[in-house]
PDB file of C-alpha atoms in Angstrom:
ATOM      1  CA  UNK S1480     -22.610   7.189  31.212  1.00 81.00           C
ATOM      2  CA  UNK S1481     -22.029   9.395  28.350  1.00 91.00           C
ATOM      3  CA  UNK S1482     -19.495   9.524  26.471  1.00 94.00           C
ATOM      4  CA  UNK S1483     -18.603  12.092  23.278  1.00 95.00           C
ATOM      5  CA  UNK S1484     -16.389  12.107  20.562  1.00 97.00           C
ATOM      6  CA  UNK S1485     -16.217  12.558  16.506  1.00 97.00           C
ATOM      7  CA  UNK S1486     -16.521  10.664  13.794  1.00 97.00           C
ATOM      8  CA  UNK S1487     -15.314  12.214  10.119  1.00 97.00           C
ATOM      9  CA  UNK S1488     -15.875  10.496   7.278  1.00 98.00           C
ATOM     10  CA  UNK S1489     -12.604  12.100   4.785  1.00 97.00           C
ATOM     11  CA  UNK S1490     -13.968  10.689   1.771  1.00 97.00           C
ATOM     12  CA  UNK S1491     -16.309   8.135   0.372  1.00 98.00           C
ATOM     13  CA  UNK S1492     -18.043   7.838  -3.000  1.00 98.00           C
ATOM     14  CA  UNK S1493     -21.350   9.559  -2.920  1.00 98.00           C
ATOM     15  CA  UNK S1494     -23.104   6.516  -3.889  1.00 97.00           C
ATOM     16  CA  UNK S1495     -22.203   5.824   0.162  1.00 97.00           C
ATOM     17  CA  UNK S1496     -23.181   8.563   1.383  1.00 97.00           C
ATOM     18  CA  UNK S1497     -26.502   6.820   3.023  1.00 97.00           C
ATOM     19  CA  UNK S1498     -24.977   3.597   3.529  1.00 97.00           C
ATOM     20  CA  UNK S1499     -22.710   5.109   5.958  1.00 98.00           C
ATOM     21  CA  UNK S1500     -25.115   7.565   7.418  1.00 97.00           C
ATOM     22  CA  UNK S1501     -27.352   4.210   8.451  1.00 97.00           C
ATOM     23  CA  UNK S1502     -24.321   2.346  10.265  1.00 97.00           C
ATOM     24  CA  UNK S1503     -23.646   5.628  12.149  1.00 97.00           C
ATOM     25  CA  UNK S1504     -26.830   5.379  13.397  1.00 97.00           C
ATOM     26  CA  UNK S1505     -27.038   1.688  14.260  1.00 96.00           C
ATOM     27  CA  UNK S1506     -24.424   2.360  16.447  1.00 96.00           C
ATOM     28  CA  UNK S1507     -25.722   5.205  17.935  1.00 95.00           C
ATOM     29  CA  UNK S1508     -29.352   4.601  17.936  1.00 95.00           C
ATOM     30  CA  UNK S1509     -31.013   7.503  16.195  1.00 95.00           C
ATOM     31  CA  UNK S1510     -31.239   8.928  12.235  1.00 95.00           C
ATOM     32  CA  UNK S1511     -27.712  10.061  11.277  1.00 95.00           C
ATOM     33  CA  UNK S1512     -28.046  13.066   8.452  1.00 95.00           C
ATOM     34  CA  UNK S1513     -24.592  14.404   8.120  1.00 96.00           C
ATOM     35  CA  UNK S1514     -23.795  17.949   6.144  1.00 96.00           C
ATOM     36  CA  UNK S1515     -21.206  16.363   3.257  1.00 97.00           C
ATOM     37  CA  UNK S1516     -19.260  18.823   1.615  1.00 96.00           C
ATOM     38  CA  UNK S1517     -16.459  17.675  -1.187  1.00 95.00           C
ATOM     39  CA  UNK S1518     -13.252  16.194  -0.455  1.00 95.00           C
ATOM     40  CA  UNK S1519     -11.337  18.665  -2.526  1.00 92.00           C
ATOM     41  CA  UNK S1520      -8.351  15.439  -1.631  1.00 93.00           C
ATOM     42  CA  UNK S1521      -9.873  13.575  -3.588  1.00 94.00           C
ATOM     43  CA  UNK S1522     -12.184  14.997  -5.966  1.00 94.00           C
ATOM     44  CA  UNK S1523     -15.147  12.994  -6.825  1.00 96.00           C
ATOM     45  CA  UNK S1524     -15.602  12.119  -2.847  1.00 97.00           C
ATOM     46  CA  UNK S1525     -17.393  13.476  -0.128  1.00 97.00           C
ATOM     47  CA  UNK S1526     -15.996  14.600   3.291  1.00 97.00           C
ATOM     48  CA  UNK S1527     -19.062  14.899   6.346  1.00 97.00           C
ATOM     49  CA  UNK S1528     -18.345  15.422  10.271  1.00 96.00           C
ATOM     50  CA  UNK S1529     -19.858  14.256  13.173  1.00 96.00           C
ATOM     51  CA  UNK S1530     -19.462  15.518  16.532  1.00 96.00           C
ATOM     52  CA  UNK S1531     -21.912  12.601  19.472  1.00 96.00           C
ATOM     53  CA  UNK S1532     -23.380  12.016  22.374  1.00 94.00           C
ATOM     54  CA  UNK S1533     -23.194   8.566  23.202  1.00 93.00           C
ATOM     55  CA  UNK S1534     -22.456   4.771  25.602  1.00 92.00           C
ATOM     56  CA  UNK S1535     -17.833   4.915  25.925  1.00 93.00           C
ATOM     57  CA  UNK S1536     -16.737   2.348  22.530  1.00 94.00           C
ATOM     58  CA  UNK S1537     -19.600   4.034  20.098  1.00 96.00           C
ATOM     59  CA  UNK S1538     -16.127   5.021  18.517  1.00 97.00           C
ATOM     60  CA  UNK S1539     -15.319   1.597  18.393  1.00 97.00           C
ATOM     61  CA  UNK S1540     -18.331   0.172  17.170  1.00 97.00           C
ATOM     62  CA  UNK S1541     -18.512   3.240  14.335  1.00 98.00           C
ATOM     63  CA  UNK S1542     -15.254   1.605  12.875  1.00 98.00           C
ATOM     64  CA  UNK S1543     -16.184  -1.912  13.289  1.00 97.00           C
ATOM     65  CA  UNK S1544     -19.136  -1.535  11.557  1.00 97.00           C
ATOM     66  CA  UNK S1545     -17.308   0.405   8.282  1.00 97.00           C
ATOM     67  CA  UNK S1546     -13.973  -1.406   8.444  1.00 95.00           C
ATOM     68  CA  UNK S1547     -14.329  -3.313   5.775  1.00 94.00           C
ATOM     69  CA  UNK S1548     -15.750  -0.271   3.400  1.00 93.00           C
ATOM     70  CA  UNK S1549     -12.264  -0.400   1.281  1.00 92.00           C
ATOM     71  CA  UNK S1550     -13.900   3.208  -0.933  1.00 96.00           C
ATOM     72  CA  UNK S1551     -13.754   4.895   2.663  1.00 97.00           C
ATOM     73  CA  UNK S1552     -11.234   7.224   4.874  1.00 98.00           C
ATOM     74  CA  UNK S1553     -12.783   7.013   8.145  1.00 98.00           C
ATOM     75  CA  UNK S1554     -11.131   8.484  11.537  1.00 98.00           C
ATOM     76  CA  UNK S1555     -14.297   7.874  14.822  1.00 98.00           C
ATOM     77  CA  UNK S1556     -12.911   9.091  17.855  1.00 97.00           C
ATOM     78  CA  UNK S1557     -13.928   9.254  22.154  1.00 96.00           C
ATOM     79  CA  UNK S1558     -12.479  11.330  24.366  1.00 95.00           C
ATOM     80  CA  UNK S1559     -11.294   9.905  27.554  1.00 91.00           C
ATOM     81  CA  UNK S1560     -14.337   8.967  30.899  1.00 88.00           C
ATOM     82  CA  UNK S1561     -14.134   8.132  34.203  1.00 86.00           C
ATOM     83  CA  UNK S1562     -12.760   4.807  33.525  1.00 83.00           C
ATOM     84  CA  UNK S1563     -11.793   4.241  30.134  1.00 85.00           C
ATOM     85  CA  UNK S1564      -8.937   6.239  27.838  1.00 89.00           C
ATOM     86  CA  UNK S1565      -9.660   8.205  25.305  1.00 94.00           C
ATOM     87  CA  UNK S1566      -9.189   6.687  22.132  1.00 97.00           C
ATOM     88  CA  UNK S1567      -9.176   7.501  18.516  1.00 97.00           C
ATOM     89  CA  UNK S1568      -9.541   4.902  15.421  1.00 98.00           C
ATOM     90  CA  UNK S1569      -8.139   6.010  11.284  1.00 98.00           C
ATOM     91  CA  UNK S1570      -8.894   3.970   8.740  1.00 98.00           C
ATOM     92  CA  UNK S1571      -7.434   3.661   5.320  1.00 97.00           C
ATOM     93  CA  UNK S1572      -8.065   1.374   2.859  1.00 96.00           C
ATOM     94  CA  UNK S1573      -4.838   0.499   2.130  1.00 96.00           C
ATOM     95  CA  UNK S1574      -3.347   0.379   5.921  1.00 97.00           C
ATOM     96  CA  UNK S1575      -6.638  -1.173   8.013  1.00 97.00           C
ATOM     97  CA  UNK S1576      -7.821   0.456  10.887  1.00 97.00           C
ATOM     98  CA  UNK S1577      -5.955   1.873  13.311  1.00 97.00           C
ATOM     99  CA  UNK S1578      -6.432   2.157  16.653  1.00 96.00           C
ATOM    100  CA  UNK S1579      -4.607   4.482  19.193  1.00 96.00           C
ATOM    101  CA  UNK S1580      -5.150   5.236  22.497  1.00 95.00           C
ATOM    102  CA  UNK S1581      -5.278   8.748  23.792  1.00 93.00           C
ATOM    103  CA  UNK S1582      -3.377  11.022  27.464  1.00 86.00           C
ATOM    104  CA  UNK S1583      -5.347  13.211  28.570  1.00 81.00           C
ATOM    105  CA  UNK S1584      -2.104  15.616  27.001  1.00 83.00           C
ATOM    106  CA  UNK S1585      -2.778  14.276  23.226  1.00 86.00           C
ATOM    107  CA  UNK S1586      -0.419  11.982  22.807  1.00 90.00           C
ATOM    108  CA  UNK S1587      -0.259   8.587  21.404  1.00 94.00           C
ATOM    109  CA  UNK S1588      -0.081   6.044  24.641  1.00 94.00           C
ATOM    110  CA  UNK S1589       1.719   2.741  24.094  1.00 94.00           C
ATOM    111  CA  UNK S1590       0.968   0.430  26.008  1.00 92.00           C
ATOM    112  CA  UNK S1591       4.077  -1.443  27.885  1.00 94.00           C
ATOM    113  CA  UNK S1592       2.986  -4.723  26.319  1.00 95.00           C
ATOM    114  CA  UNK S1593       3.300  -3.748  23.110  1.00 93.00           C
ATOM    115  CA  UNK S1594       6.313  -2.247  23.347  1.00 94.00           C
ATOM    116  CA  UNK S1595       7.801  -5.075  24.848  1.00 95.00           C
ATOM    117  CA  UNK S1596       7.284  -7.363  22.159  1.00 95.00           C
ATOM    118  CA  UNK S1597       8.092  -4.712  19.624  1.00 94.00           C
ATOM    119  CA  UNK S1598      11.665  -4.443  21.224  1.00 94.00           C
ATOM    120  CA  UNK S1599      11.713  -8.202  21.605  1.00 94.00           C
ATOM    121  CA  UNK S1600      11.305  -8.772  17.605  1.00 92.00           C
ATOM    122  CA  UNK S1601      13.710  -6.006  17.198  1.00 92.00           C
ATOM    123  CA  UNK S1602      16.207  -7.402  18.683  1.00 93.00           C
ATOM    124  CA  UNK S1603      15.845 -10.731  17.012  1.00 93.00           C
ATOM    125  CA  UNK S1604      16.038  -8.792  13.404  1.00 90.00           C
ATOM    126  CA  UNK S1605      12.008 -10.015  12.144  1.00 88.00           C
ATOM    127  CA  UNK S1606      11.832  -6.026  12.651  1.00 88.00           C
ATOM    128  CA  UNK S1607      12.926  -2.868  12.746  1.00 92.00           C
ATOM    129  CA  UNK S1608      12.160  -0.788  15.974  1.00 92.00           C
ATOM    130  CA  UNK S1609      11.932   2.513  14.238  1.00 93.00           C
ATOM    131  CA  UNK S1610       9.416   0.700  11.604  1.00 93.00           C
ATOM    132  CA  UNK S1611       7.038  -0.093  14.476  1.00 93.00           C
ATOM    133  CA  UNK S1612       7.756   2.323  16.795  1.00 94.00           C
ATOM    134  CA  UNK S1613       5.738   4.652  14.550  1.00 95.00           C
ATOM    135  CA  UNK S1614       3.576   2.048  13.042  1.00 95.00           C
ATOM    136  CA  UNK S1615       2.374   2.298  17.023  1.00 95.00           C
ATOM    137  CA  UNK S1616       2.475   6.106  17.676  1.00 95.00           C
ATOM    138  CA  UNK S1617      -0.361   5.771  13.909  1.00 96.00           C
ATOM    139  CA  UNK S1618       2.362   7.473  11.970  1.00 96.00           C
ATOM    140  CA  UNK S1619       2.398   6.007   8.410  1.00 97.00           C
ATOM    141  CA  UNK S1620      -2.269   6.574   9.466  1.00 97.00           C
ATOM    142  CA  UNK S1621      -1.375  10.236   9.716  1.00 96.00           C
ATOM    143  CA  UNK S1622       0.493  10.746   6.593  1.00 96.00           C
ATOM    144  CA  UNK S1623      -1.767   9.313   4.549  1.00 95.00           C
ATOM    145  CA  UNK S1624      -4.465  10.922   5.471  1.00 96.00           C
ATOM    146  CA  UNK S1625      -2.976  14.681   6.887  1.00 94.00           C
ATOM    147  CA  UNK S1626      -4.013  16.091   3.658  1.00 93.00           C
ATOM    148  CA  UNK S1627      -7.454  14.947   3.492  1.00 93.00           C
ATOM    149  CA  UNK S1628      -7.801  16.432   7.416  1.00 92.00           C
ATOM    150  CA  UNK S1629      -6.401  19.705   5.467  1.00 88.00           C
ATOM    151  CA  UNK S1630      -9.047  20.037   3.497  1.00 77.00           C
ATOM    152  CA  UNK S1631     -11.443  19.612   5.707  1.00 60.00           C
ATOM    153  CA  UNK S1632     -10.749  23.010   7.782  1.00 58.00           C
ATOM    154  CA  UNK S1633     -13.494  25.136   7.624  1.00 57.00           C
ATOM    155  CA  UNK S1634     -16.389  22.130   6.696  1.00 54.00           C
ATOM    156  CA  UNK S1635     -19.917  22.543   8.655  1.00 51.00           C
ATOM    157  CA  UNK S1636     -19.974  20.512  12.250  1.00 46.00           C
ATOM    158  CA  UNK S1637     -22.973  19.627  13.906  1.00 48.00           C
ATOM    159  CA  UNK S1638     -23.436  17.315  16.709  1.00 47.00           C
ATOM    160  CA  UNK S1639     -25.989  14.589  17.519  1.00 51.00           C
ATOM    161  CA  UNK S1640     -27.130  13.072  21.012  1.00 55.00           C
ATOM    162  CA  UNK S1641     -27.588   9.075  20.679  1.00 58.00           C
ATOM    163  CA  UNK S1642     -30.154   8.155  22.822  1.00 52.00           C
ATOM    164  CA  UNK S1643     -28.592   6.566  26.325  1.00 51.00           C
TER     165      UNK S1643
END
């Protein structure tokens, strides 16, 4: 079974660009050469975008390979396949990793157990319901990444087919 998705590097120092390509290649199992462009939202950094096809779980693999890199902002998405939901991973140095299950309409789907936990913690005053719901929806990550997403509008797109 083949999955497909997009790997967005929203900002990275130029010196890390080959390392990011090597990390993605390690997950995809084929050489990766990204087309890097200047990131207007963070002068002195670069951005790149890669559309990929590979095994289900590839977006999670890319995220795992890069999640400790504190100078990179990125997102990895994976479209749904028979038997698995779509997913979006977002990473920022200040917030870490966000994982959201994506429904057929593109909405974030919050699992029942996560909602029950948030409601229980809010009921005893450990958290505020509104704040935790915003986190479950990925709002802090969206707020931080949106200027970087907009700065990438019109950037070149490249497809890569992984060895399956």
